[in-house]
Amino acid sequence: MKLAAVEGITPVSLASPAHTAADLLALMTATRGPDSHHDPGLAQSAEEAATLAHTSGAGLVATVTHPAADPAILTAVVSTTDSPHGSTTAADLCAQLGQDDIQDITESRTETGYPVVIAERISTTPGCQLQAIVLDPGTRRLAIFTLHSPTGRGWWELAGLLGQLVTTVEFP
């Protein structure tokens, strides 16, 4: 999968879960200011995101920052679906993802025409979570982007940056 660079989205090292967590924490602390290193929620979010990213084989882990928002964590995984020709509708994909925690579903397309399903999830932890799933029609391949904001402050600005990134997706 190819992605364009988007200002405000800063990838971190995937060398190890420890490196990923340390990089995420350093970037989030730098964004929120020097007193934020006292916030145990930042370290916990960084560690959880790093562990999940490495467990799921993420190809991208990044911080997402905007002047009007607290930092968020973005992960992206290229995966496959069980459907023989890929899911092509929000209803198909919603059924595969599990509908219980999905609050809202939207369908769109990238600049190059790939279908995108955007699912806002109800998070069991504080903050907000959004998933954007880009489908490669005629294949089982899809890219899953998950944006998590531990605080939810500036959520719309952060979601807008994710939208800018997702619209640049290209499958080789």
Coordinates of C-alpha atoms in Angstrom, one line a residue:
M1 CA 0.0 0.0 0.0
K2 CA 1.2 3.5 -0.9
L3 CA 0.3 6.6 1.1
A4 CA 1.2 10.3 0.7
A5 CA 2.7 12.3 3.5
V6 CA 0.2 14.4 5.4
E7 CA 1.2 17.2 7.7
G8 CA 0.3 16.4 11.2
I9 CA 0.7 12.6 10.8
T10 CA 4.1 11.5 12.0
P11 CA 5.1 7.8 11.7
V12 CA 7.1 6.1 14.4
S13 CA 9.5 3.2 14.5
L14 CA 8.2 -0.3 14.2
A15 CA 11.5 -1.9 15.3
S16 CA 10.0 -3.3 18.5
P17 CA 7.0 -2.7 20.7
A18 CA 9.2 -0.9 23.2
H19 CA 10.6 1.4 20.5
T20 CA 7.1 2.1 19.1
A21 CA 5.7 2.9 22.6
A22 CA 8.6 5.1 23.4
D23 CA 8.4 7.1 20.2
L24 CA 4.6 7.5 20.5
L25 CA 4.9 8.7 24.1
A26 CA 7.7 11.1 23.2
L27 CA 5.7 12.6 20.4
M28 CA 2.5 12.9 22.4
T29 CA 4.3 14.4 25.3
A30 CA 6.0 16.9 23.1
T31 CA 2.6 17.9 21.6
R32 CA 0.8 18.3 24.9
G33 CA 3.7 20.0 26.7
P34 CA 6.3 19.2 29.4
D35 CA 3.8 18.7 32.2
S36 CA 2.0 15.9 30.3
H37 CA 4.7 13.3 31.2
H38 CA 2.8 13.1 34.6
D39 CA -0.3 11.8 32.8
P40 CA -0.3 8.0 33.1
G41 CA -3.0 7.8 30.4
L42 CA -0.5 8.8 27.8
A43 CA 2.0 6.1 28.6
Q44 CA -0.8 3.5 28.8
S45 CA -2.2 4.6 25.5
A46 CA 1.3 4.4 23.9
E47 CA 2.0 1.0 25.3
E48 CA -1.4 -0.5 24.4
A49 CA -1.2 0.9 20.8
A50 CA 2.4 -0.4 20.4
T51 CA 1.4 -3.9 21.6
L52 CA -1.7 -4.1 19.5
A53 CA 0.2 -2.8 16.4
H54 CA 2.9 -5.4 16.7
T55 CA 0.4 -8.2 17.5
S56 CA -1.7 -7.3 14.4
G57 CA 1.3 -6.8 12.0
A58 CA 0.7 -3.1 11.5
G59 CA 2.5 -1.5 8.6
L60 CA 2.1 2.0 10.0
V61 CA 1.9 3.5 13.5
A62 CA 1.9 7.3 13.8
T63 CA 0.9 10.2 16.0
V64 CA -1.8 12.5 14.6
T65 CA -1.5 16.1 15.8
H66 CA -3.4 19.3 15.2
P67 CA -3.0 22.7 17.0
A68 CA -6.7 22.5 18.2
A69 CA -6.4 18.9 19.4
D70 CA -4.8 16.5 21.8
P71 CA -2.6 14.0 20.0
A72 CA -4.1 10.8 18.7
I73 CA -2.6 7.4 17.7
L74 CA -3.1 6.0 14.2
T75 CA -2.4 2.4 13.1
A76 CA -2.8 0.9 9.7
V77 CA -2.9 -2.8 8.8
V78 CA -3.2 -4.4 5.3
S79 CA -5.2 -7.5 5.7
T80 CA -7.6 -9.8 3.8
T81 CA -11.3 -10.5 4.1
D82 CA -13.0 -13.9 4.1
S83 CA -15.3 -12.7 1.2
P84 CA -14.1 -14.2 -2.1
H85 CA -14.2 -10.8 -3.9
G86 CA -13.8 -8.5 -1.0
S87 CA -16.5 -6.6 0.8
T88 CA -18.0 -3.9 -1.3
T89 CA -20.7 -2.4 0.9
A90 CA -20.9 -0.9 4.4
A91 CA -23.4 -3.6 5.3
D92 CA -21.0 -6.4 4.3
L93 CA -18.1 -4.9 6.1
C94 CA -20.2 -4.1 9.2
A95 CA -21.3 -7.7 9.4
Q96 CA -17.6 -8.8 9.3
L97 CA -16.4 -6.2 11.9
G98 CA -19.2 -6.9 14.4
Q99 CA -22.0 -4.3 14.7
D100 CA -22.3 -4.1 18.4
D101 CA -19.8 -1.3 19.0
I102 CA -20.3 0.6 15.7
Q103 CA -22.0 3.9 16.2
D104 CA -22.1 5.3 12.6
I105 CA -21.1 4.1 9.1
T106 CA -20.3 6.2 6.1
E107 CA -19.2 5.1 2.6
S108 CA -16.9 7.1 0.4
R109 CA -14.2 6.7 -2.3
T110 CA -10.5 7.6 -2.4
E111 CA -9.1 10.0 -5.0
T112 CA -8.2 7.0 -7.1
G113 CA -11.6 5.4 -6.7
Y114 CA -11.1 2.8 -4.0
P115 CA -14.2 2.2 -1.9
V116 CA -13.9 3.4 1.8
V117 CA -16.0 2.4 4.7
I118 CA -15.7 4.7 7.7
A119 CA -16.9 3.3 11.0
E120 CA -17.1 5.4 14.2
R121 CA -16.8 3.0 17.1
I122 CA -18.1 3.4 20.6
S123 CA -15.0 3.1 22.7
T124 CA -14.9 1.2 26.0
T125 CA -12.0 3.5 27.1
P126 CA -12.1 7.3 27.3
G127 CA -11.7 9.1 24.1
C128 CA -12.8 8.4 20.5
Q129 CA -12.1 5.8 17.9
L130 CA -12.6 5.8 14.1
Q131 CA -11.8 3.2 11.6
A132 CA -11.5 3.7 7.8
I133 CA -11.4 0.6 5.8
V134 CA -10.1 0.9 2.2
L135 CA -11.2 -2.0 -0.1
D136 CA -9.3 -3.3 -3.1
P137 CA -12.3 -4.4 -5.3
G138 CA -12.0 -7.8 -6.9
T139 CA -9.5 -9.0 -4.3
R140 CA -9.7 -10.0 -0.7
R141 CA -7.3 -7.2 0.3
L142 CA -8.2 -4.2 2.5
A143 CA -6.4 -1.6 4.5
I144 CA -7.7 -0.9 8.0
F145 CA -6.8 2.5 9.6
T146 CA -7.7 3.0 13.2
L147 CA -7.5 6.4 14.8
H148 CA -7.7 6.6 18.6
S149 CA -7.8 9.8 20.6
P150 CA -7.3 9.2 24.3
T151 CA -9.1 12.5 25.2
G152 CA -11.3 13.3 22.2
R153 CA -10.3 16.9 22.3
G154 CA -10.2 18.2 18.7
W155 CA -11.7 15.0 17.4
W156 CA -13.0 16.5 14.2
E157 CA -9.7 18.0 13.3
L158 CA -7.9 14.7 13.9
A159 CA -10.5 12.8 11.8
G160 CA -10.0 15.3 9.0
L161 CA -6.3 14.5 8.9
L162 CA -7.1 10.8 8.8
G163 CA -9.4 11.5 5.9
Q164 CA -6.7 13.3 4.0
L165 CA -4.4 10.3 4.4
V166 CA -6.9 7.7 3.5
T167 CA -7.9 9.4 0.3
T168 CA -4.3 8.9 -0.9
V169 CA -4.2 5.1 -0.6
E170 CA -3.0 3.2 -3.6
F171 CA -2.7 -0.6 -3.7
P172 CA 0.2 -1.8 -5.9

